[in-house]
Short mmCIF file of C-alpha atoms in Angstrom, two decimals:
data_model
loop_
_atom_site.label_atom_id
_atom_site.label_comp_id
_atom_site.label_asym_id
_atom_site.label_seq_id
_atom_site.Cartn_x
_atom_site.Cartn_y
_atom_site.Cartn_z
CA UNK A 1 56.56 67.70 136.99
CA UNK A 2 56.06 68.48 133.24
CA UNK A 3 52.47 70.20 132.67
CA UNK A 4 51.24 70.87 129.23
CA UNK A 5 49.92 74.33 128.45
CA UNK A 6 46.35 72.91 127.72
CA UNK A 7 46.16 71.55 131.21
CA UNK A 8 47.06 75.19 132.68
CA UNK A 9 44.43 76.68 130.21
CA UNK A 10 41.80 73.95 131.56
CA UNK A 11 42.47 75.16 135.13
CA UNK A 12 42.49 78.76 134.51
CA UNK A 13 39.14 78.83 132.66
CA UNK A 14 37.39 76.86 135.25
CA UNK A 15 38.68 79.04 138.16
CA UNK A 16 37.77 82.27 136.49
CA UNK A 17 34.31 81.03 135.73
CA UNK A 18 33.84 79.29 139.23
CA UNK A 19 34.75 82.40 141.05
CA UNK A 20 32.92 84.54 138.63
CA UNK A 21 36.21 86.95 138.00
CA UNK A 22 35.49 89.94 135.91
CA UNK A 23 37.23 93.07 134.87
CA UNK A 24 35.71 94.69 138.23
CA UNK A 25 37.48 92.38 140.36
CA UNK A 26 40.82 92.85 142.25
CA UNK A 27 42.67 89.63 142.99
CA UNK A 28 45.24 89.70 145.63
CA UNK A 29 48.25 87.38 145.04
CA UNK A 30 50.03 86.25 148.47
CA UNK A 31 51.66 83.18 147.09
CA UNK A 32 55.46 83.02 146.43
CA UNK A 33 56.37 82.25 142.68
CA UNK A 34 57.92 79.03 143.81
CA UNK A 35 54.38 77.57 144.67
CA UNK A 36 52.56 76.31 141.83
CA UNK A 37 49.28 77.74 143.09
CA UNK A 38 50.79 81.21 142.26
CA UNK A 39 50.28 80.48 138.52
CA UNK A 40 46.52 80.71 139.06
CA UNK A 41 46.77 84.22 140.93
CA UNK A 42 48.61 85.41 137.88
CA UNK A 43 46.91 84.11 134.95
CA UNK A 44 43.31 84.33 136.10
CA UNK A 45 43.45 88.22 135.97
CA UNK A 46 45.16 88.03 132.65
CA UNK A 47 42.28 86.05 131.27
CA UNK A 48 39.25 87.89 132.82
CA UNK A 49 40.75 91.48 132.92
CA UNK A 50 40.60 91.61 136.88
CA UNK A 51 43.24 93.80 138.61
CA UNK A 52 46.33 92.14 140.11
CA UNK A 53 47.39 93.30 143.37
CA UNK A 54 50.97 91.67 144.46
CA UNK A 55 51.56 91.46 148.10
CA UNK A 56 55.02 91.82 149.50
CA UNK A 57 56.62 88.91 151.23
CA UNK A 58 56.87 91.05 154.49
CA UNK A 59 53.18 91.82 154.29
CA UNK A 60 52.11 88.19 153.82
CA UNK A 61 54.10 87.34 156.88
CA UNK A 62 52.23 89.99 159.10
CA UNK A 63 48.64 89.33 159.58
CA UNK A 64 47.87 93.07 160.50
CA UNK A 65 49.89 94.33 157.29
CA UNK A 66 47.92 91.73 155.22
CA UNK A 67 44.61 92.69 156.59
CA UNK A 68 45.43 96.55 155.96
CA UNK A 69 46.30 95.34 152.31
CA UNK A 70 43.15 93.56 151.73
CA UNK A 71 41.09 96.46 152.80
CA UNK A 72 43.20 99.36 151.25
CA UNK A 73 43.05 97.46 147.79
CA UNK A 74 39.51 96.53 147.89
CA UNK A 75 40.52 93.15 147.06
CA UNK A 76 37.62 90.85 146.14
CA UNK A 77 39.43 87.44 145.62
CA UNK A 78 42.33 86.00 147.50
CA UNK A 79 43.72 82.47 147.49
CA UNK A 80 45.71 81.20 150.21
CA UNK A 81 46.47 78.00 152.42
CA UNK A 82 44.64 77.21 155.77
CA UNK A 83 47.67 78.49 157.78
CA UNK A 84 47.49 82.00 156.35
CA UNK A 85 43.69 82.04 156.57
CA UNK A 86 43.79 81.00 160.19
CA UNK A 87 45.99 83.89 161.28
CA UNK A 88 43.86 86.30 159.23
CA UNK A 89 40.31 85.03 160.38
CA UNK A 90 41.50 85.01 163.93
CA UNK A 91 43.03 88.31 164.37
CA UNK A 92 41.47 90.44 161.56
CA UNK A 93 38.31 88.78 160.64
CA UNK A 94 36.63 92.11 159.44
CA UNK A 95 39.18 92.51 156.82
CA UNK A 96 37.48 89.46 154.95
CA UNK A 97 34.04 90.97 154.47
CA UNK A 98 33.35 90.77 150.63
CA UNK A 99 36.23 88.31 149.72
CA UNK A 100 35.81 85.32 147.69
CA UNK A 101 38.16 82.79 149.50
CA UNK A 102 39.64 79.72 147.58
CA UNK A 103 41.38 77.85 150.31
CA UNK A 104 43.76 74.79 149.68
CA UNK A 105 47.21 73.40 150.01
CA UNK A 106 46.43 71.75 153.29
CA UNK A 107 43.58 69.97 155.10
CA UNK A 108 40.80 72.36 156.30
CA UNK A 109 39.37 71.97 159.70
CA UNK A 110 35.63 72.38 160.36
CA UNK A 111 36.32 75.34 162.82
CA UNK A 112 38.36 77.20 160.31
CA UNK A 113 35.88 76.66 157.71
CA UNK A 114 33.00 77.89 160.03
CA UNK A 115 34.95 81.00 160.98
CA UNK A 116 36.02 81.99 157.40
CA UNK A 117 32.31 81.47 156.21
CA UNK A 118 31.26 83.89 158.93
CA UNK A 119 33.73 86.46 157.88
CA UNK A 120 34.10 86.19 153.99
CA UNK A 121 31.49 86.35 151.33
CA UNK A 122 32.21 82.76 149.77
CA UNK A 123 34.59 80.03 150.77
CA UNK A 124 35.62 77.31 148.46
CA UNK A 125 37.73 74.32 149.47
CA UNK A 126 40.10 73.36 146.48
CA UNK A 127 42.01 70.31 146.30
CA UNK A 128 44.67 69.00 143.95
CA UNK A 129 48.36 67.69 143.64
CA UNK A 130 50.79 69.23 141.33
CA UNK A 131 50.85 66.19 138.94
CA UNK A 132 47.17 67.31 138.08
CA UNK A 133 47.74 70.80 137.53
CA UNK A 134 47.22 72.57 141.02
CA UNK A 135 43.50 72.09 141.80
CA UNK A 136 41.45 69.19 140.53
CA UNK A 137 38.26 69.34 142.79
CA UNK A 138 36.29 71.98 144.57
CA UNK A 139 33.66 72.41 147.14
CA UNK A 140 31.72 75.56 148.27
CA UNK A 141 31.55 75.55 151.84
CA UNK A 142 28.12 76.81 152.58
CA UNK A 143 27.46 75.28 156.07
CA UNK A 144 24.75 72.87 154.84
CA UNK A 145 27.05 70.11 155.40
CA UNK A 146 28.40 69.21 158.95
CA UNK A 147 31.71 67.75 159.78
CA UNK A 148 35.01 68.00 157.96
CA UNK A 149 34.67 69.95 154.94
CA UNK A 150 34.56 68.03 151.62
CA UNK A 151 37.13 68.53 148.71
CA UNK A 152 34.01 68.37 146.47
CA UNK A 153 33.54 67.36 142.89
CA UNK A 154 35.74 67.44 139.95
CA UNK A 155 36.46 70.75 137.98
CA UNK A 156 35.89 71.06 134.22
CA UNK A 157 37.09 68.24 131.98
CA UNK A 158 38.36 66.21 135.00
CA UNK A 159 37.45 62.71 136.10
CA UNK A 160 38.04 61.53 139.65
CA UNK A 161 37.91 57.79 140.85
CA UNK A 162 37.70 56.18 144.01
CA UNK A 163 39.43 52.71 143.82
CA UNK A 164 40.09 49.64 145.84
CA UNK A 165 43.46 47.98 145.51
CA UNK A 166 42.01 45.85 142.61
CA UNK A 167 41.16 49.34 140.85
CA UNK A 168 37.42 48.47 141.43
CA UNK A 169 35.29 51.52 142.15
CA UNK A 170 34.41 51.67 145.83
CA UNK A 171 30.67 52.42 146.80
CA UNK A 172 29.38 55.55 148.52
CA UNK A 173 30.92 55.72 152.00
CA UNK A 174 33.77 53.20 151.38
CA UNK A 175 37.21 54.52 151.56
CA UNK A 176 39.61 53.82 148.74
CA UNK A 177 42.67 55.63 146.80
CA UNK A 178 41.71 58.82 144.79
CA UNK A 179 42.69 58.51 141.20
CA UNK A 180 42.67 61.75 138.70
CA UNK A 181 42.27 61.70 135.08
CA UNK A 182 41.42 64.28 132.39
CA UNK A 183 42.82 67.56 130.88
CA UNK A 184 44.82 68.48 133.90
CA UNK A 185 47.00 65.54 133.79
CA UNK A 186 50.71 66.26 133.77
CA UNK A 187 53.03 64.49 131.24
CA UNK A 188 54.91 62.98 134.00
CA UNK A 189 58.12 63.74 135.86
CA UNK A 190 61.12 65.12 133.89
CA UNK A 191 63.99 62.75 133.42
CA UNK A 192 62.14 60.03 135.70
CA UNK A 193 60.46 57.41 133.47
CA UNK A 194 60.32 54.71 136.12
CA UNK A 195 58.56 57.21 138.63
CA UNK A 196 56.19 58.39 135.96
CA UNK A 197 55.26 54.89 134.84
CA UNK A 198 54.41 54.01 138.53
CA UNK A 199 52.28 56.97 139.39
CA UNK A 200 50.89 57.69 136.03
CA UNK A 201 48.95 54.52 135.14
CA UNK A 202 46.60 53.34 132.46
CA UNK A 203 42.97 54.53 132.91
CA UNK A 204 40.57 51.45 132.64
CA UNK A 205 37.58 53.84 132.44
CA UNK A 206 38.72 56.17 129.69
CA UNK A 207 39.46 55.75 126.13
CA UNK A 208 42.22 53.61 124.95
CA UNK A 209 45.90 54.88 125.77
CA UNK A 210 44.49 57.21 128.49
CA UNK A 211 46.06 57.58 131.88
CA UNK A 212 45.10 58.47 135.39
CA UNK A 213 47.36 59.69 138.32
CA UNK A 214 47.52 57.62 141.47
CA UNK A 215 47.60 60.48 144.10
CA UNK A 216 48.08 58.09 147.28
CA UNK A 217 45.33 59.97 149.12
CA UNK A 218 42.55 57.92 150.89
CA UNK A 219 39.22 59.55 150.17
CA UNK A 220 35.42 58.50 150.06
CA UNK A 221 32.31 59.63 148.43
CA UNK A 222 29.81 61.23 150.61
CA UNK A 223 25.90 60.69 150.41
CA UNK A 224 25.59 64.22 148.60
CA UNK A 225 28.31 63.23 145.78
CA UNK A 226 31.11 65.01 147.11
CA UNK A 227 34.52 63.66 147.88
CA UNK A 228 35.72 63.43 151.52
CA UNK A 229 39.35 63.46 152.31
CA UNK A 230 40.72 61.00 154.65
CA UNK A 231 44.30 60.84 154.79
CA UNK A 232 47.24 59.51 153.06
CA UNK A 233 47.55 55.85 152.18
CA UNK A 234 51.18 55.52 153.04
CA UNK A 235 50.55 56.68 156.55
#
C-alpha cells in the first residue's frame, strides 16, 4: 500500500491532539515495526515532544513484565490490540491506572471495554484499514452507550459513508458498506493497478476526481451519530 506523507501527517496531528499528548507524557510502544500502527507510536512523540519508551518483544509477550514496565516507566499513553489489552486488564488491572488507552486492530467486545474503562484513565476505540492510513475513526468509550462499542466518528479531514449496493447513503440504523475518503487515503497498491481500481473508486460525494476506499466492512450509523461495526461484507 502506497501511503503519501501528507496522509501520515494528518493522522499524527489528529492523534496527538486527540489524546492531548504533550512533552510531559511518556508513550510506551509495544507494537512490532512490521505492523502499520507502530508508525503512530514513533511519530506522535516526535511531533509532541513526549518521551518514547520502547518495549522489548519478550516483555510484550509477558503480561507481568509488561505491567511492570508500564508502572516503572510512568507511561501515560499506550496503544495496543484488544488481545494484548485483554491479557493486561485480566491479570494486572492496577498497572493501567492513569493510562490513556487507544485500542484497535481487532473488534472490541463489550466486556473488554468495560474492564478497561474501570482500570484506565481513558479508553478510545480506533478503527481503520491500512489503505486509509492506520486509523480513520475513533470513539471514546465512556460507558454512556450500552452494547457493542462503536467505532465512532471520522478523524480530522476524513469523510466516511455508509452506502448500499447502489452507492446510496444508508439511513440511520440500516446496514451498509463503509467507504472512506479524505486526506488519509492511500495512493493505491504498488504495482497492482487493477486491484487499486477495484478498491479505490470515484467518490460521488466529493470534488471531481476524488476517490474513496471500499473497505468491505459492514457498518451502520447509530442514533448517536457514531458508526457501529457489524462484520465483513464477504463473510
